[in-house]
PDB file of C-alpha atoms in Angstrom:
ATOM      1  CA  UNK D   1       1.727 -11.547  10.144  1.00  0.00           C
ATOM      2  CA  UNK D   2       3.930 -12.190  13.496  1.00  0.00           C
ATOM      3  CA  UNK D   3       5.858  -9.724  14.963  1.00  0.00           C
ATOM      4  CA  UNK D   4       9.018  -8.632  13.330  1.00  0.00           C
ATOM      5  CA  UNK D   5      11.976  -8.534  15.283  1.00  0.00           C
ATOM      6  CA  UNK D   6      14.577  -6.009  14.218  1.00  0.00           C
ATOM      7  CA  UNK D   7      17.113  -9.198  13.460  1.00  0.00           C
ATOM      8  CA  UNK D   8      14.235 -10.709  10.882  1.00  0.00           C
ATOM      9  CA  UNK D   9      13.767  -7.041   9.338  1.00  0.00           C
ATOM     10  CA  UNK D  10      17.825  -6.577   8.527  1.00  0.00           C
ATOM     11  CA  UNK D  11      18.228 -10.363   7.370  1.00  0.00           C
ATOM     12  CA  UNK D  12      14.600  -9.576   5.058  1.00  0.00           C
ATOM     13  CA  UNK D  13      16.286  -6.215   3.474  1.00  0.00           C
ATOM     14  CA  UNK D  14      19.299  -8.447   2.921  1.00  0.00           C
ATOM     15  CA  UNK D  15      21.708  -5.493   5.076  1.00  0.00           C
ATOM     16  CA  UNK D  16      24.522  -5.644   6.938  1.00  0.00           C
ATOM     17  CA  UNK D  17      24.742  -4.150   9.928  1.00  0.00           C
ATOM     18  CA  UNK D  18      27.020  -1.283   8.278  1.00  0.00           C
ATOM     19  CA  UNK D  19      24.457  -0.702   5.297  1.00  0.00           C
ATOM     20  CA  UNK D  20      21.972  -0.160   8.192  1.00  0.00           C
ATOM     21  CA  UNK D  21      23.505   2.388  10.082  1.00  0.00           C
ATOM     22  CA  UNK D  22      24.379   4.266   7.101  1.00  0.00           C
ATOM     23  CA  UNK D  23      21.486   4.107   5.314  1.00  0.00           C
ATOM     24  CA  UNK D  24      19.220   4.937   8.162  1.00  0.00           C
ATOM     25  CA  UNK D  25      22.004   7.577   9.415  1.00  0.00           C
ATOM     26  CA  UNK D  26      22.586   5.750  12.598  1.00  0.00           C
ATOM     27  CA  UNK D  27      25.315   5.240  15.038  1.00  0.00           C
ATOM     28  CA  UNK D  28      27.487   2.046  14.731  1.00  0.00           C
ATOM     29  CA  UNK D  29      26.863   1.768  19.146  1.00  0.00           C
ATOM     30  CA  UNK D  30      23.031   2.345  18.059  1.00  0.00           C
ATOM     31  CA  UNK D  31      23.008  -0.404  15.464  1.00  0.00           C
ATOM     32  CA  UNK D  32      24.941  -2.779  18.247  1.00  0.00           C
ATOM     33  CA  UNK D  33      22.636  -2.396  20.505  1.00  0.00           C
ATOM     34  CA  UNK D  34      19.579  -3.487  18.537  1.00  0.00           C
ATOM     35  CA  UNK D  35      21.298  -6.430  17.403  1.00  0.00           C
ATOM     36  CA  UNK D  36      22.283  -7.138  21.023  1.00  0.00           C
ATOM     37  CA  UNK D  37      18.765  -6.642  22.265  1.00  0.00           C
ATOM     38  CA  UNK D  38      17.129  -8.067  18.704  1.00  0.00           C
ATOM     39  CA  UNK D  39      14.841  -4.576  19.702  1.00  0.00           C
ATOM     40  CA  UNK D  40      14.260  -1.109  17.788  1.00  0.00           C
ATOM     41  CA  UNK D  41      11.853   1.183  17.679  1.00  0.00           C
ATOM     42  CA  UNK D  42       9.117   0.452  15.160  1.00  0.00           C
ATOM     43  CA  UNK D  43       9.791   3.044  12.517  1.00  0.00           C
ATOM     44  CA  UNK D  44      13.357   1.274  11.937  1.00  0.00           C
ATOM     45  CA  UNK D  45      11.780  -2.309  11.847  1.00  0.00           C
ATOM     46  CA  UNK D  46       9.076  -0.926   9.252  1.00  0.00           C
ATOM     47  CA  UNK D  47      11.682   1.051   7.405  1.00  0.00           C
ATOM     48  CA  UNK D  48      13.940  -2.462   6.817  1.00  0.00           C
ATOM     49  CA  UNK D  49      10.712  -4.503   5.937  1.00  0.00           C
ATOM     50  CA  UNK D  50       9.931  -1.240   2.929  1.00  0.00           C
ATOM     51  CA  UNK D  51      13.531  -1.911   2.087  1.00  0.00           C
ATOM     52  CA  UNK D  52      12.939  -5.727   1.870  1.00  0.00           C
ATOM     53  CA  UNK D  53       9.770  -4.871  -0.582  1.00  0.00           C
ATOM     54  CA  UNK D  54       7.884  -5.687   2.070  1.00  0.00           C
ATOM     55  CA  UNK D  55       4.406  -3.451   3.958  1.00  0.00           C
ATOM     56  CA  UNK D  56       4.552  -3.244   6.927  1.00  0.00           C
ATOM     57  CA  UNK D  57       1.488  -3.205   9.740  1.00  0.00           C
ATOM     58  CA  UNK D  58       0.819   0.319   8.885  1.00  0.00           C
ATOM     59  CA  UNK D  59      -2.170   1.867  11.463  1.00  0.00           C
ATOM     60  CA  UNK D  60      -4.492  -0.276  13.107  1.00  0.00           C
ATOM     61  CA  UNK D  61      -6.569  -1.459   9.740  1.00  0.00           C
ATOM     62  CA  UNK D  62      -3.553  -3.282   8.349  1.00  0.00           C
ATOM     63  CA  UNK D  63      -4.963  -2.816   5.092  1.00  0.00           C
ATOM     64  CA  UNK D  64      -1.846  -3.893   3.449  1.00  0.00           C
ATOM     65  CA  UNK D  65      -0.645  -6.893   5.709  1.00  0.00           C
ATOM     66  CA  UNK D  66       1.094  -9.412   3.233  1.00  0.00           C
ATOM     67  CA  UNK D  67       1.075  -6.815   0.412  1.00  0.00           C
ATOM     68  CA  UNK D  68       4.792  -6.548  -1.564  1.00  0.00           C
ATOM     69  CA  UNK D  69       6.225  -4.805  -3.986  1.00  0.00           C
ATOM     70  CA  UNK D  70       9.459  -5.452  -6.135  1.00  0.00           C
ATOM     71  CA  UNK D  71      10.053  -5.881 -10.013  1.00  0.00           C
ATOM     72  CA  UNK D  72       8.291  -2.576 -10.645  1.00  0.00           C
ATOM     73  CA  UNK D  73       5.236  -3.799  -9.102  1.00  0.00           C
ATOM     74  CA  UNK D  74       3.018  -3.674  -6.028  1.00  0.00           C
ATOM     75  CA  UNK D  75       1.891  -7.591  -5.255  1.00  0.00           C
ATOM     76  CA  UNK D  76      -1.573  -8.459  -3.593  1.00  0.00           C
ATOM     77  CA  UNK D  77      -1.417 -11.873  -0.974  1.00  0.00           C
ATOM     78  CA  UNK D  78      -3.432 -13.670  -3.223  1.00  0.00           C
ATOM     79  CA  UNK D  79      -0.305 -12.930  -6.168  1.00  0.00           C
ATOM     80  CA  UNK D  80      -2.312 -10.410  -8.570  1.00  0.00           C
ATOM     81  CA  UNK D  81       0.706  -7.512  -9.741  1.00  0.00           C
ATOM     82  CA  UNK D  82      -0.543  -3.977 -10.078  1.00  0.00           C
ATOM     83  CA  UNK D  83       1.758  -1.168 -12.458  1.00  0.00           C
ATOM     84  CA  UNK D  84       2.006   2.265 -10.682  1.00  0.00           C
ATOM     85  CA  UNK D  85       0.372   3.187 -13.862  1.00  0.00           C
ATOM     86  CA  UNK D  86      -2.691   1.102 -13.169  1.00  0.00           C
ATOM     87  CA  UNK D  87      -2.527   2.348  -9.801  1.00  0.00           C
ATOM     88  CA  UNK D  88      -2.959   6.046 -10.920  1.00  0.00           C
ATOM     89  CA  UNK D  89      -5.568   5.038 -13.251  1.00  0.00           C
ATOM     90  CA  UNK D  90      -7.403   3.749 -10.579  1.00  0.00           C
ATOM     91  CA  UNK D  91      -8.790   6.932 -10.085  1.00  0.00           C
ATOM     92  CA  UNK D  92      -9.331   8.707 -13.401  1.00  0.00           C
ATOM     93  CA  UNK D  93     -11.621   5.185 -13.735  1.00  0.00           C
ATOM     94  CA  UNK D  94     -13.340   5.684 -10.770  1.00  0.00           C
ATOM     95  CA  UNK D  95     -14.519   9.441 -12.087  1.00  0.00           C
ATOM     96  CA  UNK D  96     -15.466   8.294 -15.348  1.00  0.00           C
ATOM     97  CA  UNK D  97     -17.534   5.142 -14.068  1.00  0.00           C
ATOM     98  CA  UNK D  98     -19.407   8.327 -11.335  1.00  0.00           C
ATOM     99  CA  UNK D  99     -19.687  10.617 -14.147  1.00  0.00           C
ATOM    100  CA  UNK D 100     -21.117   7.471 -16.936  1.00  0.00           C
ATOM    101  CA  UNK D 101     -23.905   6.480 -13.968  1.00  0.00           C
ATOM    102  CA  UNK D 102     -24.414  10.584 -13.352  1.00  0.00           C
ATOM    103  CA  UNK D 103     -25.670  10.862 -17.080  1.00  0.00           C
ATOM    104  CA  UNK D 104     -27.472   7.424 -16.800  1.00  0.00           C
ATOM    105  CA  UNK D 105     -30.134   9.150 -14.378  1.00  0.00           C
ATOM    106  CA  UNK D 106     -30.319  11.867 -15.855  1.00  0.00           C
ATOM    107  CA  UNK D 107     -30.811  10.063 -19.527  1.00  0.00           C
ATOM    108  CA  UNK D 108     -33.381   7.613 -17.208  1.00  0.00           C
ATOM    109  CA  UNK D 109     -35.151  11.101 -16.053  1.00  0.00           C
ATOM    110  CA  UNK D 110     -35.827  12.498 -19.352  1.00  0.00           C
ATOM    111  CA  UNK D 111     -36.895   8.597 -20.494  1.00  0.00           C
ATOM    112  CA  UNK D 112     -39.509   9.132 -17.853  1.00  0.00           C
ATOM    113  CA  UNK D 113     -40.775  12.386 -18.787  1.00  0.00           C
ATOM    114  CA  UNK D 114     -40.962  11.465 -22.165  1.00  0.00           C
ATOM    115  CA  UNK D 115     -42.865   8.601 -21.657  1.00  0.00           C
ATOM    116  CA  UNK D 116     -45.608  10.587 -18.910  1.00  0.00           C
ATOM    117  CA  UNK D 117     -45.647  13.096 -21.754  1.00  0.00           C
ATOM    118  CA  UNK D 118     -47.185  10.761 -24.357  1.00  0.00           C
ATOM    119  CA  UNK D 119     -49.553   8.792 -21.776  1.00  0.00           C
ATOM    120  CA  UNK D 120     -50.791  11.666 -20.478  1.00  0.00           C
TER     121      UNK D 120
END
């Protein structure tokens, strides 16, 4: 993903530049003089794009570059849609499938002993 520039984050979160200095508690002079300059500090660019349903470059992994979310979902680049409820599911899942392959060895341990039991 390009650069953002604070014009392209207000036009994506569909804002005037009233909405934006209310609803990020800025001064009208403030607001004029980022879209003079087309400049803002990077917390107000990624703010607009999470207002536009858009993620921004978040730390330096940019694990969710071209990630969305809108409709009561979070979107994936290739187009997959996740509920929040699959989301938090995610990791009850996760500590079943550790706890299923926990008893799995130990079921396979006593399998072995059984079998050294009855050979030996």
């Amino acid at each position: 993903m390009m650069k953002m520039t604070y014009k392209q984050a207000r036009y994506a979160a569909r804002m005037t530049k009233k909405q934006v200095a209310e609803y990020l508690e800025l001064s009208s002079r403030t607001v004029a003089r980022y879209e003079r300059t087309n400049c803002a500090p990077k917390v107000i660019i990624e703010c607009l794009l999470l207002l536009a349903g858009k993620m921004p470059r978040i730390g330096r992994r940019h694990c969710f570059e071209d990630w969305s979310f809108g409709n009561g979902y979070l979107w994936s680049p290739s187009g997959e849609k996740f509920t929040s409820g699959e989301i938090l599911a995610l990791h009850i899942n996760q500590q079943l499938v550790d706890e299923l392959y926990r008893e799995n060895l130990l079921l396979r341990k006593q399998l072995k002993r059984c079998h050294k039991k009855r050979s030996g």
